Short mmCIF file of C-alpha atoms and ligand atoms in Angstrom, two decimals:
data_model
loop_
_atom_site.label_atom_id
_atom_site.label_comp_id
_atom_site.label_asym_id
_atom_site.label_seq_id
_atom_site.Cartn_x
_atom_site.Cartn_y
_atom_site.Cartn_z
CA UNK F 1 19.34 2.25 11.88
CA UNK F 2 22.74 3.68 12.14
CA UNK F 3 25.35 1.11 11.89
CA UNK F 4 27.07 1.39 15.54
CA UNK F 5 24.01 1.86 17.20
CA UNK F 6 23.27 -1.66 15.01
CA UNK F 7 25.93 -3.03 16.85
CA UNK F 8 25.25 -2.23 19.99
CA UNK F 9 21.94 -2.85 20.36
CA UNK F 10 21.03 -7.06 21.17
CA UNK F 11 17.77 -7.17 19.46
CA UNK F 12 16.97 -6.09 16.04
CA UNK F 13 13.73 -6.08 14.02
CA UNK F 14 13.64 -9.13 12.48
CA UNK F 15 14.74 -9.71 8.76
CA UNK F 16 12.79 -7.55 6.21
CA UNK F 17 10.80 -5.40 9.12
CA UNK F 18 11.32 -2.09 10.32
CA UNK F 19 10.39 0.23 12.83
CA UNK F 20 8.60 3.51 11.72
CA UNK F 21 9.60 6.30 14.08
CA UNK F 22 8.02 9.38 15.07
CA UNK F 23 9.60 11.17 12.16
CA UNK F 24 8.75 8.80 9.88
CA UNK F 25 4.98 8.79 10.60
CA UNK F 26 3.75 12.27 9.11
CA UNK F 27 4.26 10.84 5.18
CA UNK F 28 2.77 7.93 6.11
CA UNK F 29 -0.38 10.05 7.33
CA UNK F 30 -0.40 12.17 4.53
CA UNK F 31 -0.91 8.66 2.32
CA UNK F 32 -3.49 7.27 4.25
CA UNK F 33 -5.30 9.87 4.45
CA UNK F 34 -5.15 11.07 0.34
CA UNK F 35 -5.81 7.05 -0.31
CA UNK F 36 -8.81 7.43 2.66
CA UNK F 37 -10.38 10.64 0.87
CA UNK F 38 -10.01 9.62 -2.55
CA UNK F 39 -11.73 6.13 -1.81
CA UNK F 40 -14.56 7.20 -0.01
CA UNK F 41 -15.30 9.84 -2.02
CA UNK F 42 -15.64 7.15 -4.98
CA UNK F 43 -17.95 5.36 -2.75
CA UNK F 44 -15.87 2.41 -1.19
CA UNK F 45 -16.62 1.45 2.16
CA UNK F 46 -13.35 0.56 3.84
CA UNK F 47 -13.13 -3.19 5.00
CA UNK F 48 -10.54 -4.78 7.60
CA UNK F 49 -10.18 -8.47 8.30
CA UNK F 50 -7.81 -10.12 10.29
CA UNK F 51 -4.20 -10.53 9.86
CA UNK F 52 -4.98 -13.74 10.41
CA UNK F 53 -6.38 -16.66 7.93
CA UNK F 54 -6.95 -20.30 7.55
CA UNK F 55 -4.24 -21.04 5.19
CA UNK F 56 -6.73 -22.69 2.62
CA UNK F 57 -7.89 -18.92 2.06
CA UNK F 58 -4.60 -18.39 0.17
CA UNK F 59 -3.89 -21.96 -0.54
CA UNK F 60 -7.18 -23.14 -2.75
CA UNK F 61 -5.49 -26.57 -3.70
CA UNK F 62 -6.35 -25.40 -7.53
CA UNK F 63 -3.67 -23.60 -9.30
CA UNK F 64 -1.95 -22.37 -5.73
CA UNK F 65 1.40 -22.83 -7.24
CA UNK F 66 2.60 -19.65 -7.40
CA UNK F 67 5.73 -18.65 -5.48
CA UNK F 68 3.27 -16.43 -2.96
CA UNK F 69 1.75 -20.11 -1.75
CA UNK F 70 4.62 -22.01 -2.43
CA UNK F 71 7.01 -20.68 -0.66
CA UNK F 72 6.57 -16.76 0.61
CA UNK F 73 3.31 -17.62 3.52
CA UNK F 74 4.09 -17.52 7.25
CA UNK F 75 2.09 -19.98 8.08
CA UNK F 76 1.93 -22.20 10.94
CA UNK F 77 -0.09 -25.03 13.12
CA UNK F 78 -2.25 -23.18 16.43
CA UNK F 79 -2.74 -24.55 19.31
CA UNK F 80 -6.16 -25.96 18.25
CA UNK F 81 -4.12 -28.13 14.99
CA UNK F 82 -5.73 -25.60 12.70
CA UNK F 83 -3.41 -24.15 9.82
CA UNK F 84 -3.16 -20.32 10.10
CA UNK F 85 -1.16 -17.68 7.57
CA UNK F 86 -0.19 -13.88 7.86
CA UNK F 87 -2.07 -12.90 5.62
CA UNK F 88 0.19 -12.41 2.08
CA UNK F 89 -2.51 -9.98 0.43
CA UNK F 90 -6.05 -9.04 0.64
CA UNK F 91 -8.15 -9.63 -2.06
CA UNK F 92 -8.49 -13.63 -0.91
CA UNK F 93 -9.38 -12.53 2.86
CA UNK F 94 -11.85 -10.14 1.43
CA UNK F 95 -13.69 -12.47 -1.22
CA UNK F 96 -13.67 -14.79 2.15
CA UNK F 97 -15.25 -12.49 4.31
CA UNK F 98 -17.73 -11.21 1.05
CA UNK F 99 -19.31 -14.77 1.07
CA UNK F 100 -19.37 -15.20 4.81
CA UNK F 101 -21.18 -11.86 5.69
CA UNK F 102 -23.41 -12.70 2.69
CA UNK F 103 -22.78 -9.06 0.76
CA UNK F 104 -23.67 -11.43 -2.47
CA UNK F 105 -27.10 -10.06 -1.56
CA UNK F 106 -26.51 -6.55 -1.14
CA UNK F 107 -27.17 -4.40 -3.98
CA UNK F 108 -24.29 -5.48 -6.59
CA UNK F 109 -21.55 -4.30 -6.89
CA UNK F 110 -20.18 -3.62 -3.44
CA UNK F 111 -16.94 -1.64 -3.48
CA UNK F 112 -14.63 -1.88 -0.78
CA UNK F 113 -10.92 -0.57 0.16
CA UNK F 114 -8.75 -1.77 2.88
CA UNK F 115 -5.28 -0.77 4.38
CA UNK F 116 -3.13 -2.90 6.43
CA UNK F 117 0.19 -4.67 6.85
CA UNK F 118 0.59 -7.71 4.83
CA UNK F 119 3.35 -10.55 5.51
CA UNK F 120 5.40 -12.62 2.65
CA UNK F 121 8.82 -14.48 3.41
CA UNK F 122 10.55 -12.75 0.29
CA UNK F 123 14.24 -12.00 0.18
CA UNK F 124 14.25 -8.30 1.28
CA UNK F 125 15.83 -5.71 -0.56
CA UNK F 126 15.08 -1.87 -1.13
CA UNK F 127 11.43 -1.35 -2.21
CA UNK F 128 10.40 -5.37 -0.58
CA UNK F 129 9.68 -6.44 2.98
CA UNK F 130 8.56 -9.20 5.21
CA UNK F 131 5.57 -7.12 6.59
CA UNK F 132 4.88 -4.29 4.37
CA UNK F 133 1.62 -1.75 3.90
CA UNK F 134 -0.92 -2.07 1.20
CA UNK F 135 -3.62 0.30 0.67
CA UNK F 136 -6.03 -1.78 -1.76
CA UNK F 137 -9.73 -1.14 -3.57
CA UNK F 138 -11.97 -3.85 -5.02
CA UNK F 139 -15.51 -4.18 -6.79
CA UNK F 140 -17.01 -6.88 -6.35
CA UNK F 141 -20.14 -8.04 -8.12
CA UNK F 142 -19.77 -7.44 -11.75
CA UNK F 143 -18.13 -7.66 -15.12
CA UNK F 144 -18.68 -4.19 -16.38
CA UNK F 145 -15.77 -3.05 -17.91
CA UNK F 146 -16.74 0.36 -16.45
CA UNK F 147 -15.22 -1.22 -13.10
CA UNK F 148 -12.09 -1.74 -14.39
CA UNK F 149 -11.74 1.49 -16.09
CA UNK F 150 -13.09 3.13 -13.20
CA UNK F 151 -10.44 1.38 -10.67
CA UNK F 152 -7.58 1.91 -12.68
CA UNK F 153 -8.32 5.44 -12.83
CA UNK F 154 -8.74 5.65 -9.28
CA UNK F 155 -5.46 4.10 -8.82
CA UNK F 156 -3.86 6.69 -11.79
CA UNK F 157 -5.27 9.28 -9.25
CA UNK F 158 -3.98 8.04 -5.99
CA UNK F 159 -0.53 8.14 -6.94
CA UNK F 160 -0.66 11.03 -9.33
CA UNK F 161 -2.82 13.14 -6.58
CA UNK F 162 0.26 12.48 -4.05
CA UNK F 163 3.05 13.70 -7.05
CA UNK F 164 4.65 10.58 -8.06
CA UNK F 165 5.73 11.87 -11.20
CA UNK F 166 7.12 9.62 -14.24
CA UNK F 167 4.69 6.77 -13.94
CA UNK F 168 4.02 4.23 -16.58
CA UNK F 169 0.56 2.24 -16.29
CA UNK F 170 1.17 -1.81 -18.19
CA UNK F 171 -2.11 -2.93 -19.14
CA UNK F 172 -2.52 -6.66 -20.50
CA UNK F 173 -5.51 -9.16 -20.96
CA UNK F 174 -5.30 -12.87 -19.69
CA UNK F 175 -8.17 -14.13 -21.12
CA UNK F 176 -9.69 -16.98 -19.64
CA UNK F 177 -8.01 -19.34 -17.49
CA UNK F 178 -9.09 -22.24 -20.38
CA UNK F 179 -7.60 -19.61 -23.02
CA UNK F 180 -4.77 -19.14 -21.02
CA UNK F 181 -4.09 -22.99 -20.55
CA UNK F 182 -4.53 -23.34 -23.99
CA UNK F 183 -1.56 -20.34 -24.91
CA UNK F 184 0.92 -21.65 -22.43
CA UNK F 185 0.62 -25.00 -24.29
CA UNK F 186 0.92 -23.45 -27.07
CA UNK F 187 4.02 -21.06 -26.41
CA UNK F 188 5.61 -24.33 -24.87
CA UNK F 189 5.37 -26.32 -28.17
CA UNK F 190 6.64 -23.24 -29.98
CA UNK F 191 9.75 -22.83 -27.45
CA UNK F 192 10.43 -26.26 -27.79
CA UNK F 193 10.80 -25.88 -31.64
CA UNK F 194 13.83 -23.05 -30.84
CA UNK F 195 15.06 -25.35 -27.64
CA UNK F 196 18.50 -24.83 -28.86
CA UNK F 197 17.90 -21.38 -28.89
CA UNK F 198 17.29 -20.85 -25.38
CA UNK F 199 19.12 -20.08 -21.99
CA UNK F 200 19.15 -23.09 -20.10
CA UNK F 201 17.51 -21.27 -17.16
CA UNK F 202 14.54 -20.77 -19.26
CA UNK F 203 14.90 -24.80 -21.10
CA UNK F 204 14.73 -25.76 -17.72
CA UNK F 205 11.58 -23.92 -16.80
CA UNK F 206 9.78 -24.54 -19.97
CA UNK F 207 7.52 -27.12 -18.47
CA UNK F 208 6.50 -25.36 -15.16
CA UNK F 209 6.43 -21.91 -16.69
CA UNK F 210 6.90 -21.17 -20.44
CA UNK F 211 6.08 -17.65 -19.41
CA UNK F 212 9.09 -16.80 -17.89
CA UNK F 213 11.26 -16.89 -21.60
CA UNK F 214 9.65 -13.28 -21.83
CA UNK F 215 12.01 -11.93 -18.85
CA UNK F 216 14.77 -13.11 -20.17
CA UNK F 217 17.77 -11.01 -21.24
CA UNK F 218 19.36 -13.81 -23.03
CA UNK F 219 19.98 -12.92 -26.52
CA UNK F 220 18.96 -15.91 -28.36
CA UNK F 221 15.78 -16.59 -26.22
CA UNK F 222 15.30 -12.53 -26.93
CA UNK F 223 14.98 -13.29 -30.48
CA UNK F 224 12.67 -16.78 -30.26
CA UNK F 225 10.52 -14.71 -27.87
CA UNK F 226 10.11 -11.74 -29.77
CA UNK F 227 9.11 -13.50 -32.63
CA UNK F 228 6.11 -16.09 -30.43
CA UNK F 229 2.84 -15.63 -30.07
CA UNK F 230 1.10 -13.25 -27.64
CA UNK F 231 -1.27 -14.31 -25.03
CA UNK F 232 -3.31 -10.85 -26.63
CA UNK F 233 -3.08 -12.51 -29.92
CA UNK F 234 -5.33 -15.31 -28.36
CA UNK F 235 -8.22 -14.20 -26.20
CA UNK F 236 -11.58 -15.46 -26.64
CA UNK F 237 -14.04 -12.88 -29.14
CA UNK F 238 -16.14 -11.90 -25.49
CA UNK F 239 -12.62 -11.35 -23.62
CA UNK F 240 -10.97 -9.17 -26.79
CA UNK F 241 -13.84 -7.19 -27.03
CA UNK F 242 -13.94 -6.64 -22.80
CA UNK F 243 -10.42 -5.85 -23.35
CA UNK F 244 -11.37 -3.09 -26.26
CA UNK F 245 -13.86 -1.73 -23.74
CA UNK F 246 -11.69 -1.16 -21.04
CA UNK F 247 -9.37 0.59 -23.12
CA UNK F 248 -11.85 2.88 -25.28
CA UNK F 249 -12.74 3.65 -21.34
CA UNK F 250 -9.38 4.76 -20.34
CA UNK F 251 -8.77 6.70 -23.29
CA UNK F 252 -11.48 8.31 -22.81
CA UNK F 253 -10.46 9.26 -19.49
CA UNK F 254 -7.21 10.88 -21.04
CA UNK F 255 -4.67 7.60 -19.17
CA UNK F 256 -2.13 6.66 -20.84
CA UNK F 257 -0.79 3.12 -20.92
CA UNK F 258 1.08 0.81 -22.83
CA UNK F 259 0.08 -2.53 -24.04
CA UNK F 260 1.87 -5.48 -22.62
CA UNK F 261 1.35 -8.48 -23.91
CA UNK F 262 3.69 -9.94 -21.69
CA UNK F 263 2.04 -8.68 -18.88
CA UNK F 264 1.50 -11.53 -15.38
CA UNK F 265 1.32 -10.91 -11.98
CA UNK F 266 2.33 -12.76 -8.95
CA UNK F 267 -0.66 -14.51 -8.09
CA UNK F 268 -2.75 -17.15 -9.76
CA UNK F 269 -6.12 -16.38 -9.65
CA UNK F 270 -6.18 -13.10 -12.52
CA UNK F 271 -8.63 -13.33 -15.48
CA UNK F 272 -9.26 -10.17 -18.25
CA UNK F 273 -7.91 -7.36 -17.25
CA UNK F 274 -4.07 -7.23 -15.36
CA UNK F 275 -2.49 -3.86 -14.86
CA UNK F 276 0.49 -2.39 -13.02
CA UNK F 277 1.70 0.87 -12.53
CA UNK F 278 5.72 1.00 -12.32
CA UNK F 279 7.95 3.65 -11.73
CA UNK F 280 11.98 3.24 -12.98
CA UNK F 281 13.20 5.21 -10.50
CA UNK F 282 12.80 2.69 -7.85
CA UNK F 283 15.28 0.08 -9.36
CA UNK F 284 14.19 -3.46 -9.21
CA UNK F 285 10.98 -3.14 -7.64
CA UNK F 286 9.78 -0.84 -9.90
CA UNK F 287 5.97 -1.86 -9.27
CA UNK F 288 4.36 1.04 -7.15
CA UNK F 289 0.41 -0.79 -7.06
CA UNK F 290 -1.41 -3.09 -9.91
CA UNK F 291 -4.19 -5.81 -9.86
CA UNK F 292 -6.51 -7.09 -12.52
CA UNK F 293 -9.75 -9.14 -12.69
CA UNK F 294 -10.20 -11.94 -10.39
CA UNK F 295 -13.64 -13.45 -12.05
CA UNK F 296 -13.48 -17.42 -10.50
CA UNK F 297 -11.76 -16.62 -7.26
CA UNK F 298 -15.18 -15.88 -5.41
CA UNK F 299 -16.29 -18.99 -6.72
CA UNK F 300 -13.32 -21.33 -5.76
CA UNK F 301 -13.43 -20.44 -2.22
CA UNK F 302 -17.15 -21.76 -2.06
CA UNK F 303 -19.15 -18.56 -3.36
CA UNK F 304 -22.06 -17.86 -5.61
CA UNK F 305 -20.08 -17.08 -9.21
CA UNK F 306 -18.98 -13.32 -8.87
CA UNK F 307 -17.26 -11.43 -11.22
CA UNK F 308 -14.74 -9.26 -9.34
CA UNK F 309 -11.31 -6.57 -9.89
CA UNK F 310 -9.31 -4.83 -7.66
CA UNK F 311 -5.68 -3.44 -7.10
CA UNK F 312 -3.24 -2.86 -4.43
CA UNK F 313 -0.73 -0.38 -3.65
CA UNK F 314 2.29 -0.20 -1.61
CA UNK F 315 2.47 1.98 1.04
CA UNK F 316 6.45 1.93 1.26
CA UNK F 317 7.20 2.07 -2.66
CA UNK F 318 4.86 4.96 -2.29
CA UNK F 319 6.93 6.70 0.14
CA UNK F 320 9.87 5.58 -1.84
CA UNK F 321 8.71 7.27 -4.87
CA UNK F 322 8.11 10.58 -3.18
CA UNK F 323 11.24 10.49 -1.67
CA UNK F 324 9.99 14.35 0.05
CA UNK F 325 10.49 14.90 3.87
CA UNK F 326 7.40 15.34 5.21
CA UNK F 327 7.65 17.75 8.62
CA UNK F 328 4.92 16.88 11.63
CA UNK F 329 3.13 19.16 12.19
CA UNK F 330 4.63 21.90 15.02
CA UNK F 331 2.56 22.34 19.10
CA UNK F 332 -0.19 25.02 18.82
CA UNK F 333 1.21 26.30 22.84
CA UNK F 334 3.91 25.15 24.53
CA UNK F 335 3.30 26.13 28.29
CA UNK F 336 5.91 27.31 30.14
CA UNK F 337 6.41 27.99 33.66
CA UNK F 338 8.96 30.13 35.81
CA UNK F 339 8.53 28.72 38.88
CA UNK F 340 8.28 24.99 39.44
CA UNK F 341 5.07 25.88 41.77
CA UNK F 342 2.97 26.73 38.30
CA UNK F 343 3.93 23.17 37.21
CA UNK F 344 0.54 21.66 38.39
CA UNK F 345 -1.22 25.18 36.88
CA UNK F 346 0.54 24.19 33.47
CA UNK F 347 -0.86 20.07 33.93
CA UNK F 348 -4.49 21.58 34.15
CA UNK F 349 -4.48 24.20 31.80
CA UNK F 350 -2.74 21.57 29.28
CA UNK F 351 -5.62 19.32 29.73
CA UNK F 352 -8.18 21.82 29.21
CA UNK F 353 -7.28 23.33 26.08
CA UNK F 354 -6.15 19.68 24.41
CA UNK F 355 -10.10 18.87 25.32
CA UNK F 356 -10.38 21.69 23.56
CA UNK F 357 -8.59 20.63 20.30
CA UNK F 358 -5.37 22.64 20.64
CA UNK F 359 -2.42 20.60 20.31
CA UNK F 360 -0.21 21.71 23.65
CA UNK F 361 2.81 20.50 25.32
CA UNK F 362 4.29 21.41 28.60
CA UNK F 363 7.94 20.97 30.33
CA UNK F 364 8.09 17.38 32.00
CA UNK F 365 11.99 17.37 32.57
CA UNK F 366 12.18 20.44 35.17
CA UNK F 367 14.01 22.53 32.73
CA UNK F 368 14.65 26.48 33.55
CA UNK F 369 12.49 28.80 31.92
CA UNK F 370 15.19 29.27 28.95
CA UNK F 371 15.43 25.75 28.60
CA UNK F 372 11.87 25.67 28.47
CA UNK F 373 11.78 28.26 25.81
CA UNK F 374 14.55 26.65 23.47
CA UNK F 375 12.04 23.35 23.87
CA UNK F 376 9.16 25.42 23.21
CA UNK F 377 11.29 26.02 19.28
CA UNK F 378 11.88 22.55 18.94
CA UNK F 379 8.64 21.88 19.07
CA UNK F 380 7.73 24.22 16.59
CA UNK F 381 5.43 25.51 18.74
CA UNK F 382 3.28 28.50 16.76
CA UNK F 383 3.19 30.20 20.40
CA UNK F 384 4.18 30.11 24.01
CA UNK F 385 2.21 31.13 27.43
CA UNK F 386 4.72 31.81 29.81
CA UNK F 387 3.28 31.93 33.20
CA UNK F 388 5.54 34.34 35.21
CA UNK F 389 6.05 34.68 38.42
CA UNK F 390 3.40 36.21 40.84
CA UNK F 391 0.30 34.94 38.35
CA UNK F 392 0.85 36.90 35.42
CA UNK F 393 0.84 35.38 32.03
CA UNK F 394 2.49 36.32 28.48
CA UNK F 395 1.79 35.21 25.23
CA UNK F 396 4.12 34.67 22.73
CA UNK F 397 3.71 34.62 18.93
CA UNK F 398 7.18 32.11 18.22
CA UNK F 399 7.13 33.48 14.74
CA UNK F 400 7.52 37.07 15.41
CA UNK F 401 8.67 37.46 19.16
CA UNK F 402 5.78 39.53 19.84
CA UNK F 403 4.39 39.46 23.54
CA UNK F 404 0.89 40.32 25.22
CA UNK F 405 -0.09 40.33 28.69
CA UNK F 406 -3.00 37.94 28.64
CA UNK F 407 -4.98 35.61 31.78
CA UNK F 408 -4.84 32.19 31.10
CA UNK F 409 -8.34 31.80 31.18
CA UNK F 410 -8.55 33.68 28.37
CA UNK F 411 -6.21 31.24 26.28
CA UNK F 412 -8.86 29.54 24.61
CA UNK F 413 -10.63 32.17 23.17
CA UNK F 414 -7.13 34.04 21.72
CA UNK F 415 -5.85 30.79 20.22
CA UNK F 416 -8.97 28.61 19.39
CA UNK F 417 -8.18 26.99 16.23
CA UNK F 418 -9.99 28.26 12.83
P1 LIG N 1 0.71 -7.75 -5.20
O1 LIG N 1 -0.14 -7.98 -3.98
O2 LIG N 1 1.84 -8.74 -5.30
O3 LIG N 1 -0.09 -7.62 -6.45
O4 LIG N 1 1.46 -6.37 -4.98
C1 LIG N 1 0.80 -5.14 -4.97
C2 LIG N 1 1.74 -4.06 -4.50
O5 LIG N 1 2.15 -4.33 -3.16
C3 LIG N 1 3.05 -3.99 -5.28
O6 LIG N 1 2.91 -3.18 -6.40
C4 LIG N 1 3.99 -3.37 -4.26
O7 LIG N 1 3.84 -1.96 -4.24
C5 LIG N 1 3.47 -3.91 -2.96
N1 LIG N 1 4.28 -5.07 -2.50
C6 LIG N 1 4.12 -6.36 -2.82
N2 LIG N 1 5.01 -7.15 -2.19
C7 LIG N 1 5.76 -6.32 -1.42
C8 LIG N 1 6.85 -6.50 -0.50
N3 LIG N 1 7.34 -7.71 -0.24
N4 LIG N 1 7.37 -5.41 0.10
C9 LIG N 1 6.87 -4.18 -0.15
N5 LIG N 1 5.84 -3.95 -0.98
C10 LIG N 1 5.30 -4.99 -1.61
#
């Protein structure tokens, strides 16, 4: 909002939430709807659950440590005692509502895709919100590596197909979560033989999150790090070789990513395959969309065992990256009348050709009939039917200026779409 008008007004949006105005809405269209085609065209049925959970959706009591839980949930206590949460993402709500509606028993695997506003209590800054827009995909149902090859392509397509050019797609492996327990103990003990080496930010983390020495720009924890083992280096012989799958897969489909051994993501239930797609251009939160394998979530909240993967996007880093205008789309008619006793002609005519499909607007402020005409431009308005005095009608082609007598019963037929 513009600063003075900021000032002025008494109520704002609240921290890290915004308004999307008229102006704003046609790029968000055009993503929806590229996201909407693309995904049902691949077969995924779109889902939508409520905004709404029981906080143990998110909060599973096993590993729900990460800073999502912890600390980033809008949660509170209803009316009724029970613990409800905006929902922070939506592969939980959508595992929930997998075992509930029983899809375990449709024919496996059942792919979904979603879009919604999601809710976390970060510090906002460009590129990360309160309540923010994900469009997401998952497959739920199997192990195949195929999936993941065939989501991460989809995901390659969604933002390539919209023109988000320089893109880099991270692709890592986490193994299982024993073989990850195992690492992290691991990488601690190694840390803790360079301890003097280290930033004391990452010293002090080394218990609660060894990990974290890899983000470091510290020089001396740069060197201990670059020189420790890799969580790659370690998975399991079934994991490497899913891993080696899913990458013969994508080169095979001709994406390009880089290895990153480094690679984690923000919440705690990932297994195999973790993958992000970043763009530099957007500063620090470069992430435009990523996901990974989710194998044991189904399971911990109180499902059959179900392999699963699946990735979200975000809708505003999206429109970040693209950074285009994106005009609405201009009136097919504007209607305009030169003498207020058409007005009610104009209101019926309006109606008629909207049931009709033609997009039409009218006068509604009582301007003259140049007003009406200069309104008639600003709604880009591909043509004009001026009803003139004493019944007769004109139409006007806004492009070229040119004019025909026409009745306005014969509108329809002259400007029926296609
Ligand atoms: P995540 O659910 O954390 O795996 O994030 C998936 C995608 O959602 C990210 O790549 C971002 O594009 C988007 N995203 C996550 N958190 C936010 C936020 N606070 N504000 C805006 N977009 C977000």
């Amino acid at each position: 909002m513009d600063r003075l008008a900021a000032m002025a007004a008494r109520y704002q949006a609240p921290k890290g939430t915004f308004d999307v105005l008229p102006a704003e809405e046609a790029a968000r269209a055009l993503v929806a709807e590229h996201a909407g085609r693309l995904l049902d065209a691949a077969g995924h049925g779109r889902i939508e659950t409520p905004a709404l959970e029981e906080t143990e959706v998110f909060a599973r009591g096993v590993g729900a440590s990460t800073d999502i839980v912890s600390k980033e949930m809008f949660s509170f206590t209803d009316r009724g005692g029970r613990g409800l949460t905006l929902r922070p993402e939506g592969t939980a709500p959508i595992c929930r509502a997998y075992i509930e509606h029983g899809m375990h028993k449709d024919p496996q695997p059942v792919k979904l895709w979603y879009a919604g506003p999601f809710f976390r209590a970060e510090s906002p800054q460009r590129g990360r919100y309160r309540q923010f827009n994900q469009i997401g995909a998952e497959v739920i149902g199997t192990d195949s590596p195929l999936a993941d090859a065939e989501l991460i392509v989809l995901l390659d397509e969604l933002l390539r197909g919209l023109g988000i050019a320089d893109l880099e797609l991270r692709l890592g492996s986490l193994g299982s979560p024993e073989a990850r327990a195992a690492y992290r103990d691991e990488l601690r003990d190694y840390l803790r033989e360079h301890e003097a080496e280290l930033s004391d930010d990452v010293r002090a983390r080394l218990d609660s999150n060894p990990m974290r020495a890899f983000d470091s720009d510290h020089e001396g924890t740069r060197a201990v790090i670059g020189a420790a083992p890799t969580m790659l280096e370690r998975l399991e012989a079934d994991d490497a070789e899913h891993f080696a799958a899913v990458r013969a897969l994508l080169d095979a489909a001709g994406v390009p990513y880089r290895l990153d051994p480094t690679l984690v993501r923000g919440l705690d239930y990932y297994t195999r395959t973790i993958f992000s797609f970043v763009c530099d251009r957007l500063g620090a939160q470069s992430e435009i969309g990523g996901g990974g394998r989710y194998d044991g979530l189904i399971g911990q909240l109180g499902g059959p065992d179900t392999p699963a993967i699946g990735w979200a996007a975000g809708t505003e880093r999206i429109l970040l990256a693209l950074d285009e205008e994106v005009a609405m789309p201009g009136m097919d008619l504007f209607i305009a009348v030169a003498e207020d006793r058409q007005r009610a002609k104009a209101v019926a005519l309006a109606g008629e050709l909207r049931h009709a499909g033609i997009s039409v607007e009218i006068d509604l402020a009582g301007r003259s009939i140049k007003g009406q005409m200069k309104q008639a431009d600003r709604v880009r308005a591909a043509r004009t039917l001026i009803l003139d005095e004493g019944d007769s009608a004109r139409l006007r082609d806004m492009a070229t200026g040119e004019e025909r007598r026409v009745e306005p019963s014969e509108v329809l037929e002259l400007i029926r779409p296609g």
